[in-house]
Short mmCIF file of C-alpha atoms in Angstrom, two decimals:
data_model
loop_
_atom_site.label_atom_id
_atom_site.label_comp_id
_atom_site.label_asym_id
_atom_site.label_seq_id
_atom_site.Cartn_x
_atom_site.Cartn_y
_atom_site.Cartn_z
CA UNK C 1 -8.45 -54.52 35.04
CA UNK C 2 -6.06 -51.60 35.32
CA UNK C 3 -4.33 -52.76 32.12
CA UNK C 4 -7.64 -53.01 30.30
CA UNK C 5 -8.57 -49.51 31.47
CA UNK C 6 -5.28 -48.08 30.26
CA UNK C 7 -5.67 -49.80 26.86
CA UNK C 8 -9.21 -48.49 26.60
CA UNK C 9 -8.17 -44.95 27.48
CA UNK C 10 -5.32 -45.08 24.98
CA UNK C 11 -7.62 -46.33 22.29
CA UNK C 12 -10.13 -43.55 22.94
CA UNK C 13 -7.40 -40.92 22.98
CA UNK C 14 -6.00 -42.21 19.71
CA UNK C 15 -9.48 -42.29 18.15
CA UNK C 16 -10.08 -38.69 19.30
CA UNK C 17 -6.76 -37.45 17.93
CA UNK C 18 -7.31 -39.38 14.72
CA UNK C 19 -10.78 -37.89 14.30
CA UNK C 20 -9.47 -34.41 14.99
CA UNK C 21 -6.62 -34.94 12.51
CA UNK C 22 -9.02 -36.12 9.86
CA UNK C 23 -11.32 -33.14 10.46
CA UNK C 24 -8.34 -30.80 10.29
CA UNK C 25 -7.12 -32.34 7.05
CA UNK C 26 -10.61 -32.19 5.63
CA UNK C 27 -10.96 -28.47 6.33
CA UNK C 28 -7.55 -27.72 4.86
CA UNK C 29 -8.43 -29.75 1.76
CA UNK C 30 -11.77 -27.91 1.49
CA UNK C 31 -10.03 -24.54 1.74
CA UNK C 32 -7.91 -25.51 -1.27
CA UNK C 33 -10.81 -27.00 -3.16
CA UNK C 34 -12.96 -23.89 -2.73
CA UNK C 35 -10.09 -21.59 -3.64
CA UNK C 36 -9.27 -23.46 -6.82
CA UNK C 37 -12.71 -24.52 -7.99
CA UNK C 38 -14.90 -21.57 -7.02
CA UNK C 39 -12.57 -18.57 -6.96
CA UNK C 40 -14.26 -15.17 -6.76
CA UNK C 41 -11.03 -13.24 -7.19
CA UNK C 42 -11.57 -11.96 -10.71
CA UNK C 43 -15.14 -10.91 -10.01
CA UNK C 44 -14.13 -9.10 -6.82
CA UNK C 45 -11.20 -7.45 -8.62
CA UNK C 46 -13.42 -6.22 -11.43
CA UNK C 47 -16.09 -4.80 -9.08
CA UNK C 48 -13.56 -3.06 -6.81
CA UNK C 49 -10.94 -1.86 -9.33
CA UNK C 50 -12.80 -1.35 -12.57
CA UNK C 51 -16.24 -0.31 -11.29
CA UNK C 52 -15.33 1.66 -8.10
CA UNK C 53 -11.77 2.53 -9.02
CA UNK C 54 -9.14 4.23 -6.82
CA UNK C 55 -9.82 4.68 -3.16
CA UNK C 56 -8.22 7.91 -2.04
CA UNK C 57 -9.19 8.82 1.56
CA UNK C 58 -11.90 11.51 1.60
CA UNK C 59 -13.34 10.65 -1.84
CA UNK C 60 -16.81 9.34 -2.64
CA UNK C 61 -15.13 6.29 -4.17
CA UNK C 62 -13.57 5.44 -0.85
CA UNK C 63 -17.00 5.51 0.83
CA UNK C 64 -18.47 3.55 -2.06
CA UNK C 65 -15.80 0.85 -1.59
CA UNK C 66 -16.56 0.57 2.13
CA UNK C 67 -20.26 0.15 1.45
CA UNK C 68 -19.53 -2.40 -1.29
CA UNK C 69 -17.38 -4.48 1.08
CA UNK C 70 -20.04 -4.47 3.80
CA UNK C 71 -22.70 -5.57 1.27
CA UNK C 72 -20.42 -8.28 -0.11
CA UNK C 73 -19.66 -9.72 3.34
CA UNK C 74 -23.33 -9.76 4.25
CA UNK C 75 -24.14 -11.63 1.03
CA UNK C 76 -21.76 -14.33 2.28
CA UNK C 77 -23.46 -14.47 5.66
CA UNK C 78 -20.65 -12.60 7.43
CA UNK C 79 -21.53 -9.69 9.77
CA UNK C 80 -19.80 -6.46 8.75
CA UNK C 81 -19.95 -2.73 9.40
CA UNK C 82 -18.14 0.53 8.70
CA UNK C 83 -16.63 2.01 11.83
CA UNK C 84 -15.82 5.73 11.70
CA UNK C 85 -12.35 6.61 13.06
CA UNK C 86 -12.02 10.24 11.94
CA UNK C 87 -12.58 12.90 9.31
CA UNK C 88 -10.72 14.00 6.17
CA UNK C 89 -10.74 16.62 3.49
CA UNK C 90 -13.47 15.59 1.08
CA UNK C 91 -12.45 15.72 -2.59
CA UNK C 92 -13.57 14.23 -5.84
CA UNK C 93 -11.45 13.85 -8.95
CA UNK C 94 -13.02 15.05 -12.17
CA UNK C 95 -11.81 15.20 -15.76
CA UNK C 96 -8.17 16.17 -16.21
CA UNK C 97 -7.16 17.25 -19.70
CA UNK C 98 -3.73 18.67 -20.51
CA UNK C 99 -2.91 19.92 -23.99
CA UNK C 100 -0.02 21.78 -25.57
CA UNK C 101 -1.58 24.52 -27.69
CA UNK C 102 1.56 26.36 -28.90
CA UNK C 103 3.86 26.19 -30.83
CA UNK C 104 1.84 23.14 -31.98
CA UNK C 105 -1.11 21.10 -30.68
CA UNK C 106 -0.61 17.88 -28.79
CA UNK C 107 -2.58 16.13 -26.07
CA UNK C 108 -0.23 15.37 -23.10
CA UNK C 109 -0.21 12.41 -20.69
CA UNK C 110 -0.74 13.49 -17.13
CA UNK C 111 -3.20 14.14 -14.32
CA UNK C 112 -4.06 16.50 -11.55
CA UNK C 113 -2.67 15.68 -8.14
CA UNK C 114 -4.91 14.76 -5.20
CA UNK C 115 -6.89 17.21 -3.01
CA UNK C 116 -6.11 20.02 -5.43
CA UNK C 117 -8.51 22.90 -6.23
CA UNK C 118 -10.12 22.51 -9.63
CA UNK C 119 -10.30 24.83 -12.61
CA UNK C 120 -13.44 25.88 -14.39
CA UNK C 121 -14.67 23.79 -17.28
CA UNK C 122 -12.91 26.26 -19.60
CA UNK C 123 -9.59 25.60 -17.90
CA UNK C 124 -6.41 27.65 -17.79
CA UNK C 125 -4.05 28.52 -20.66
CA UNK C 126 -0.59 29.89 -20.07
CA UNK C 127 3.06 29.79 -21.05
CA UNK C 128 5.51 27.51 -19.29
CA UNK C 129 8.55 28.63 -17.35
CA UNK C 130 11.35 26.63 -15.66
CA UNK C 131 13.35 27.44 -12.53
CA UNK C 132 16.47 29.50 -13.26
CA UNK C 133 20.04 28.91 -12.13
CA UNK C 134 19.95 30.32 -8.60
CA UNK C 135 22.88 32.08 -6.93
CA UNK C 136 21.25 32.69 -3.61
CA UNK C 137 17.90 33.39 -1.89
CA UNK C 138 18.13 37.14 -2.69
CA UNK C 139 18.51 36.54 -6.42
CA UNK C 140 15.64 33.97 -6.29
CA UNK C 141 13.31 36.51 -4.71
CA UNK C 142 14.19 38.99 -7.43
CA UNK C 143 13.36 36.34 -10.08
CA UNK C 144 10.03 35.23 -8.51
CA UNK C 145 7.87 37.90 -10.20
CA UNK C 146 8.66 36.17 -13.54
CA UNK C 147 6.25 33.36 -12.64
CA UNK C 148 3.18 35.56 -12.62
CA UNK C 149 0.62 34.34 -15.12
CA UNK C 150 2.64 31.22 -16.01
CA UNK C 151 2.79 27.50 -15.36
CA UNK C 152 5.98 26.69 -13.46
CA UNK C 153 7.85 23.43 -14.16
CA UNK C 154 9.29 22.22 -10.85
CA UNK C 155 10.85 18.82 -11.69
CA UNK C 156 14.25 18.11 -13.09
CA UNK C 157 14.37 17.15 -16.76
CA UNK C 158 15.40 13.49 -16.71
CA UNK C 159 18.32 12.66 -19.02
CA UNK C 160 16.78 9.33 -20.00
CA UNK C 161 13.34 7.70 -19.89
CA UNK C 162 14.84 4.22 -20.02
CA UNK C 163 15.06 2.20 -16.79
CA UNK C 164 18.51 1.18 -15.61
CA UNK C 165 17.89 -2.52 -16.40
CA UNK C 166 17.16 -1.56 -20.00
CA UNK C 167 20.44 0.35 -20.23
CA UNK C 168 22.28 -2.55 -18.60
CA UNK C 169 20.89 -4.99 -21.14
CA UNK C 170 21.62 -2.98 -24.27
CA UNK C 171 24.25 -0.36 -23.69
CA UNK C 172 28.00 -0.83 -23.54
CA UNK C 173 29.31 -0.88 -19.98
CA UNK C 174 31.13 2.34 -20.66
CA UNK C 175 27.96 4.09 -21.97
CA UNK C 176 25.88 2.81 -19.03
CA UNK C 177 28.44 4.07 -16.44
CA UNK C 178 28.69 7.41 -18.28
CA UNK C 179 24.90 7.87 -18.22
CA UNK C 180 24.68 7.10 -14.47
CA UNK C 181 27.51 9.47 -13.65
CA UNK C 182 25.98 12.33 -15.64
CA UNK C 183 22.57 11.71 -14.11
CA UNK C 184 23.98 11.68 -10.60
CA UNK C 185 25.80 14.97 -11.22
CA UNK C 186 22.71 16.52 -12.75
CA UNK C 187 20.53 15.44 -9.82
CA UNK C 188 23.03 16.81 -7.31
CA UNK C 189 23.21 20.13 -9.15
CA UNK C 190 19.39 20.36 -9.34
CA UNK C 191 18.98 19.75 -5.59
CA UNK C 192 21.67 22.23 -4.72
CA UNK C 193 20.11 24.81 -7.03
CA UNK C 194 16.77 24.57 -5.20
CA UNK C 195 18.53 24.66 -1.87
CA UNK C 196 20.18 27.97 -2.77
CA UNK C 197 16.73 29.51 -3.22
CA UNK C 198 16.11 29.19 0.54
CA UNK C 199 13.45 26.53 -0.02
CA UNK C 200 13.29 22.80 -0.55
CA UNK C 201 11.36 20.77 -3.19
CA UNK C 202 8.18 21.02 -1.12
CA UNK C 203 8.28 24.51 0.36
CA UNK C 204 9.12 26.16 -2.94
CA UNK C 205 5.63 25.34 -4.24
CA UNK C 206 3.65 27.75 -1.92
CA UNK C 207 6.25 30.44 -2.76
CA UNK C 208 5.57 30.07 -6.46
CA UNK C 209 1.84 30.11 -5.88
CA UNK C 210 2.06 33.26 -3.76
CA UNK C 211 4.13 34.94 -6.48
CA UNK C 212 1.30 34.60 -8.98
CA UNK C 213 1.88 31.34 -10.90
CA UNK C 214 -1.34 30.08 -12.53
CA UNK C 215 -0.34 26.45 -12.02
CA UNK C 216 2.40 24.00 -11.08
CA UNK C 217 3.67 21.33 -13.52
CA UNK C 218 5.53 18.40 -11.90
CA UNK C 219 6.86 15.04 -13.07
CA UNK C 220 7.74 12.40 -10.53
CA UNK C 221 9.26 9.69 -12.62
CA UNK C 222 9.20 6.19 -11.11
CA UNK C 223 12.27 4.97 -13.01
CA UNK C 224 10.20 2.65 -15.18
CA UNK C 225 8.77 2.90 -18.69
CA UNK C 226 5.60 5.03 -18.60
CA UNK C 227 5.34 5.15 -14.80
CA UNK C 228 5.03 8.25 -12.61
CA UNK C 229 4.34 8.45 -8.88
CA UNK C 230 1.06 10.29 -8.23
CA UNK C 231 0.61 11.89 -4.79
CA UNK C 232 -1.06 14.99 -3.31
CA UNK C 233 -0.86 18.63 -4.37
CA UNK C 234 0.73 21.42 -2.23
CA UNK C 235 -1.09 24.33 -3.81
CA UNK C 236 -4.23 25.90 -2.25
CA UNK C 237 -5.77 27.88 -5.09
CA UNK C 238 -4.06 26.91 -8.36
CA UNK C 239 -3.95 23.55 -10.23
CA UNK C 240 -1.01 21.18 -9.87
CA UNK C 241 -0.60 18.50 -12.58
CA UNK C 242 1.90 15.71 -13.03
CA UNK C 243 2.99 15.10 -16.60
CA UNK C 244 4.66 11.86 -17.66
CA UNK C 245 8.38 11.95 -18.31
CA UNK C 246 8.23 11.81 -22.11
CA UNK C 247 5.94 14.84 -22.46
CA UNK C 248 7.51 16.71 -19.58
CA UNK C 249 10.95 16.41 -21.11
CA UNK C 250 9.71 17.66 -24.45
CA UNK C 251 8.10 20.74 -22.85
CA UNK C 252 11.22 21.46 -20.78
CA UNK C 253 13.44 21.32 -23.89
CA UNK C 254 11.06 23.68 -25.68
CA UNK C 255 11.39 26.19 -22.83
CA UNK C 256 15.15 25.85 -22.85
CA UNK C 257 15.27 26.48 -26.60
CA UNK C 258 13.05 29.58 -26.40
CA UNK C 259 10.03 28.05 -28.08
CA UNK C 260 7.70 29.52 -25.39
CA UNK C 261 5.33 26.56 -25.23
CA UNK C 262 1.81 27.06 -23.91
CA UNK C 263 -0.43 24.46 -22.31
CA UNK C 264 -4.15 24.33 -21.61
CA UNK C 265 -5.17 22.58 -18.38
CA UNK C 266 -8.70 21.51 -17.45
CA UNK C 267 -8.96 19.94 -13.99
CA UNK C 268 -12.56 19.67 -12.87
CA UNK C 269 -12.11 18.35 -9.31
CA UNK C 270 -14.50 19.22 -6.48
CA UNK C 271 -13.93 20.22 -2.83
CA UNK C 272 -16.48 18.36 -0.75
CA UNK C 273 -15.71 19.88 2.64
CA UNK C 274 -15.07 17.59 5.56
CA UNK C 275 -16.24 13.94 5.35
CA UNK C 276 -16.17 10.99 7.76
CA UNK C 277 -13.54 8.27 7.33
CA UNK C 278 -13.98 4.55 8.08
CA UNK C 279 -12.55 1.13 8.56
CA UNK C 280 -14.62 -1.83 7.28
CA UNK C 281 -14.70 -4.55 9.97
CA UNK C 282 -16.20 -8.00 9.42
CA UNK C 283 -16.08 -11.08 11.61
CA UNK C 284 -16.91 -14.76 11.95
CA UNK C 285 -17.70 -15.20 15.67
CA UNK C 286 -15.77 -17.74 17.64
CA UNK C 287 -17.59 -20.57 19.39
CA UNK C 288 -15.20 -21.68 22.14
CA UNK C 289 -13.04 -18.58 22.66
CA UNK C 290 -15.00 -15.71 21.07
CA UNK C 291 -13.13 -13.15 23.14
CA UNK C 292 -9.83 -14.13 21.41
CA UNK C 293 -9.12 -12.92 17.88
CA UNK C 294 -7.37 -13.93 14.69
CA UNK C 295 -7.21 -10.82 12.51
CA UNK C 296 -6.82 -10.62 8.75
CA UNK C 297 -5.46 -7.21 7.75
CA UNK C 298 -5.19 -5.15 4.59
CA UNK C 299 -5.47 -1.43 3.93
CA UNK C 300 -8.36 -0.47 1.74
CA UNK C 301 -7.34 3.00 0.56
CA UNK C 302 -5.02 3.83 -2.31
CA UNK C 303 -3.46 6.72 -4.13
CA UNK C 304 -5.39 7.54 -7.29
CA UNK C 305 -2.97 7.73 -10.23
CA UNK C 306 -4.16 4.21 -11.16
CA UNK C 307 -6.90 2.10 -9.54
CA UNK C 308 -4.82 0.84 -6.57
CA UNK C 309 -4.68 -2.73 -7.92
CA UNK C 310 -1.46 -3.94 -6.28
CA UNK C 311 -1.50 -1.35 -3.50
CA UNK C 312 -3.55 -2.61 -1.94
CA UNK C 313 -6.30 -4.10 -4.08
CA UNK C 314 -4.56 -7.50 -4.10
CA UNK C 315 -4.17 -7.55 -0.31
CA UNK C 316 -7.88 -6.64 -0.02
CA UNK C 317 -8.85 -9.41 -2.38
CA UNK C 318 -6.80 -11.95 -0.41
CA UNK C 319 -8.50 -11.11 2.87
CA UNK C 320 -11.99 -10.97 1.40
CA UNK C 321 -11.65 -14.26 -0.44
CA UNK C 322 -10.02 -15.92 2.58
CA UNK C 323 -13.01 -14.81 4.76
CA UNK C 324 -15.50 -16.05 2.18
CA UNK C 325 -13.85 -19.47 2.09
CA UNK C 326 -13.49 -19.73 5.83
CA UNK C 327 -17.18 -18.90 6.31
CA UNK C 328 -18.08 -21.69 3.89
CA UNK C 329 -15.76 -24.46 5.09
CA UNK C 330 -15.10 -23.39 8.72
CA UNK C 331 -18.25 -21.51 9.81
CA UNK C 332 -17.81 -22.17 13.55
CA UNK C 333 -14.17 -21.22 14.41
CA UNK C 334 -12.79 -21.75 17.89
CA UNK C 335 -11.63 -18.09 18.06
CA UNK C 336 -13.28 -15.07 16.41
CA UNK C 337 -11.81 -14.40 12.97
CA UNK C 338 -11.97 -10.69 12.25
CA UNK C 339 -10.93 -8.83 9.10
CA UNK C 340 -9.92 -5.16 9.03
CA UNK C 341 -9.96 -3.11 5.82
CA UNK C 342 -8.16 -0.01 7.02
CA UNK C 343 -8.61 3.56 5.82
CA UNK C 344 -5.81 6.11 5.25
CA UNK C 345 -2.89 3.74 5.53
CA UNK C 346 -1.16 5.79 2.86
CA UNK C 347 -1.12 8.89 5.07
CA UNK C 348 0.45 7.18 8.06
CA UNK C 349 -1.43 3.99 9.11
CA UNK C 350 -4.30 6.15 10.43
CA UNK C 351 -7.15 3.65 10.16
CA UNK C 352 -5.36 0.74 11.81
CA UNK C 353 -3.72 2.86 14.53
CA UNK C 354 -7.15 4.33 15.32
CA UNK C 355 -8.61 0.79 15.59
CA UNK C 356 -5.77 -0.20 17.97
CA UNK C 357 -6.38 2.89 20.12
CA UNK C 358 -10.19 2.47 20.15
CA UNK C 359 -10.39 -1.30 20.76
CA UNK C 360 -8.01 -2.40 23.52
CA UNK C 361 -10.39 -5.18 24.44
CA UNK C 362 -9.66 -6.76 21.04
CA UNK C 363 -5.94 -5.86 20.77
CA UNK C 364 -5.22 -7.36 24.21
CA UNK C 365 -6.74 -10.67 23.14
CA UNK C 366 -5.21 -11.12 19.68
CA UNK C 367 -3.95 -14.60 18.82
CA UNK C 368 -2.34 -13.38 15.59
CA UNK C 369 -2.63 -10.73 12.91
CA UNK C 370 -1.85 -11.57 9.26
CA UNK C 371 -1.25 -8.50 7.09
CA UNK C 372 -0.67 -8.34 3.34
CA UNK C 373 0.19 -5.22 1.47
CA UNK C 374 3.14 -5.14 -0.88
CA UNK C 375 1.95 -6.12 -4.32
CA UNK C 376 0.50 -8.93 -6.37
CA UNK C 377 3.24 -11.54 -5.88
CA UNK C 378 3.12 -14.79 -3.96
CA UNK C 379 4.18 -14.59 -0.29
CA UNK C 380 7.88 -15.42 0.02
CA UNK C 381 8.76 -14.13 3.50
CA UNK C 382 7.37 -14.14 7.04
CA UNK C 383 9.23 -12.36 9.81
CA UNK C 384 8.73 -13.24 13.47
CA UNK C 385 8.27 -9.53 14.24
CA UNK C 386 10.51 -9.62 17.31
CA UNK C 387 8.32 -12.04 19.34
CA UNK C 388 10.67 -14.42 21.06
CA UNK C 389 8.55 -17.53 20.65
CA UNK C 390 7.05 -16.76 17.22
CA UNK C 391 8.98 -19.68 15.77
CA UNK C 392 6.96 -22.15 17.87
CA UNK C 393 3.54 -21.17 16.59
CA UNK C 394 4.23 -19.74 13.11
CA UNK C 395 6.22 -22.81 12.15
CA UNK C 396 3.53 -25.08 13.56
CA UNK C 397 0.83 -23.37 11.54
CA UNK C 398 2.94 -23.28 8.36
CA UNK C 399 3.31 -27.07 8.44
CA UNK C 400 -0.38 -27.34 7.48
CA UNK C 401 0.16 -25.26 4.33
CA UNK C 402 0.64 -27.32 1.14
CA UNK C 403 4.30 -27.70 0.17
CA UNK C 404 3.59 -26.12 -3.25
CA UNK C 405 3.01 -22.85 -1.39
CA UNK C 406 5.19 -23.35 1.71
CA UNK C 407 8.37 -24.14 -0.24
CA UNK C 408 8.49 -20.55 -1.56
CA UNK C 409 8.38 -18.99 1.93
CA UNK C 410 11.45 -18.09 3.96
CA UNK C 411 10.95 -17.43 7.64
CA UNK C 412 13.07 -15.29 9.97
CA UNK C 413 12.84 -15.83 13.72
CA UNK C 414 12.57 -14.09 16.05
CA UNK C 415 12.76 -11.32 13.52
CA UNK C 416 12.39 -7.64 14.13
CA UNK C 417 9.46 -5.47 15.20
CA UNK C 418 7.91 -3.43 12.40
CA UNK C 419 8.03 0.33 12.97
CA UNK C 420 6.06 1.45 9.95
CA UNK C 421 5.46 0.52 6.33
CA UNK C 422 2.15 -1.18 6.76
CA UNK C 423 -0.68 -1.82 9.20
CA UNK C 424 0.92 -4.74 10.98
CA UNK C 425 3.16 -2.13 12.61
CA UNK C 426 0.12 -0.59 14.41
CA UNK C 427 -0.52 -3.87 16.16
CA UNK C 428 3.16 -4.72 16.83
CA UNK C 429 3.54 -1.35 18.60
CA UNK C 430 0.72 -2.35 20.94
CA UNK C 431 2.48 -5.64 21.71
CA UNK C 432 0.16 -7.84 19.63
CA UNK C 433 1.71 -10.62 17.50
CA UNK C 434 1.26 -9.24 13.98
CA UNK C 435 3.00 -10.58 10.93
CA UNK C 436 3.44 -9.19 7.45
CA UNK C 437 3.04 -11.65 4.60
CA UNK C 438 5.73 -10.21 2.37
CA UNK C 439 5.44 -10.97 -1.30
CA UNK C 440 7.49 -11.32 -4.46
CA UNK C 441 8.21 -7.99 -6.18
CA UNK C 442 6.98 -8.25 -9.76
CA UNK C 443 8.71 -4.87 -10.19
CA UNK C 444 6.28 -3.40 -7.69
CA UNK C 445 8.39 -0.46 -6.48
CA UNK C 446 9.05 1.09 -9.88
CA UNK C 447 6.05 0.02 -11.98
CA UNK C 448 2.99 -0.07 -9.73
CA UNK C 449 3.71 1.32 -6.21
CA UNK C 450 1.76 4.60 -6.13
CA UNK C 451 1.93 5.01 -9.93
CA UNK C 452 -0.40 5.63 -12.82
CA UNK C 453 0.18 2.00 -13.88
CA UNK C 454 -1.27 0.35 -10.77
CA UNK C 455 -4.21 -1.21 -12.58
CA UNK C 456 -6.16 -4.53 -12.84
CA UNK C 457 -3.98 -5.89 -15.68
CA UNK C 458 -0.92 -6.02 -13.31
CA UNK C 459 -2.57 -8.61 -11.07
CA UNK C 460 -1.08 -12.10 -11.17
CA UNK C 461 -4.11 -14.08 -10.10
CA UNK C 462 -2.21 -17.38 -9.59
CA UNK C 463 -0.03 -15.71 -6.99
CA UNK C 464 -3.01 -13.99 -5.32
CA UNK C 465 -4.86 -17.33 -5.20
CA UNK C 466 -1.80 -18.92 -3.50
CA UNK C 467 -1.88 -16.11 -0.91
CA UNK C 468 -5.58 -16.73 -0.24
CA UNK C 469 -4.90 -20.40 0.56
CA UNK C 470 -1.94 -19.51 2.75
CA UNK C 471 -3.93 -16.85 4.67
CA UNK C 472 -7.01 -19.00 5.15
CA UNK C 473 -5.00 -22.01 6.42
CA UNK C 474 -2.91 -19.83 8.73
CA UNK C 475 -6.06 -18.21 10.13
CA UNK C 476 -7.66 -21.63 10.61
CA UNK C 477 -4.59 -23.05 12.36
CA UNK C 478 -4.25 -19.97 14.60
CA UNK C 479 -7.90 -20.24 15.51
CA UNK C 480 -7.72 -23.93 16.38
CA UNK C 481 -4.41 -23.79 18.26
CA UNK C 482 -4.81 -25.08 21.82
CA UNK C 483 -2.23 -22.61 23.03
CA UNK C 484 -2.46 -18.85 23.32
CA UNK C 485 0.40 -17.19 21.45
CA UNK C 486 3.23 -15.76 23.53
CA UNK C 487 3.81 -12.02 23.45
CA UNK C 488 7.29 -12.17 24.95
CA UNK C 489 9.54 -9.78 23.09
CA UNK C 490 13.23 -10.05 22.21
CA UNK C 491 15.75 -7.86 23.94
CA UNK C 492 16.72 -5.36 21.28
CA UNK C 493 20.42 -4.64 20.64
CA UNK C 494 22.48 -1.54 21.36
CA UNK C 495 22.07 1.28 18.79
CA UNK C 496 25.54 1.92 17.30
CA UNK C 497 24.73 5.60 16.79
CA UNK C 498 23.44 6.43 20.28
CA UNK C 499 25.14 3.74 22.36
CA UNK C 500 21.84 3.04 24.04
CA UNK C 501 19.65 -0.05 23.87
CA UNK C 502 16.96 0.14 21.22
CA UNK C 503 13.38 0.14 22.42
CA UNK C 504 10.17 -1.51 21.18
CA UNK C 505 8.14 0.79 18.89
CA UNK C 506 5.43 2.77 20.59
CA UNK C 507 1.87 3.21 19.24
CA UNK C 508 1.54 6.20 16.94
CA UNK C 509 -1.09 8.86 17.44
CA UNK C 510 -3.41 8.66 14.39
CA UNK C 511 -4.33 11.79 12.42
CA UNK C 512 -8.09 11.90 12.79
CA UNK C 513 -8.70 15.27 11.06
CA UNK C 514 -6.63 15.00 7.91
CA UNK C 515 -6.01 17.18 4.87
CA UNK C 516 -7.72 20.23 6.37
#
């Protein structure tokens, strides 16, 4: 009888495990099927990037994007809301038009920098001037009155507009090394020249404005064909524009040769006062452990030289599509699956660090956070983030991911705690197991990271689709895991510089009243 009982129990246990395994495999198969056969990625990308456009914090487009995301989630049957975390300087980009009007006419490639005061619709016309050779701060102060009524060029004239890999491919080794040496010497001399003025590259801008300049002309080359980094302005009353390397270099040479070029700048931006800032939060409520959370994470904001396609439109698309698929094929998760679309990551992880500060009841019960941020490429690296036992659960979850995706991913355990860079760092600092899904470059840093070229056409949808499947399966596995993830941290090594043991990062204080 005892033997029969044991056999019966073993059979029932095997049947239960077999049924669970079949259900698990079926859900994983359905995740892939939905991702491949009913992808919404291109539609979402068009609506977000082409129709709404860039999502600079404080702009109407940022608010429009938040509202769009909430409506989209609700259309999929997922509860969502915008949660205010602070305020920011309200600003709206208008038309920027930059033309050389003397000694000849040419339309120039460039744009106004963010949060900058606008011009009238008639614009501003003035001659260009470059910074002189500076002996010391006294001589610079004597020179300053020369900027009155002029546009001041504040960037170094680049010696070449060709990326280094282009030189390496086509130039002789001797020519390539000669170019690099000359550029290094020129850059050093430029930096030392500004330093002798008594200012640095940033603080010199207000000094030029105060001295009567009518505008600032910059050029922040990204070391790639046609790409410039586009950030915020440092002037309070006059326009600041960034002009692409090719046109900037031409204007600079004209000034050097005494041609006295003039440009006409129209920059019709609007100051909108102070506006609220938000995170968009959506969730699929858990059925067995609703108080425990699996979080999908991607920052929603962008700089606005392009449309923010790979920073972080693609991360946003991954998390939205993963949530859509999970709601369809796994509508009753064991744990609550929450997605955070964070505001103002670009100014210091403000949205995510505010969420961490405002929601300890969630942060203290996180099973895992999966964050994706760095471009359009397929995920190739997952770091254990300094959690001692991260190998146990991350490896277990990864086994469920198809080999066609998993084989490209290298893991590092126990890894190292993130101290910045992206929103996973906000959660790591609070002791929550948060992992960055680091992706293949696709020349991200030079061509699309914060540049004018970060647009829809740079998206590699096959790689984004792969990341959707990876994220959805990892979220499903984390939700279903019988075990709660360990938060035990590694003992950090001694810092060679200080001789003291390194410490775990601490939560940053978010800037909740920005740009004012």
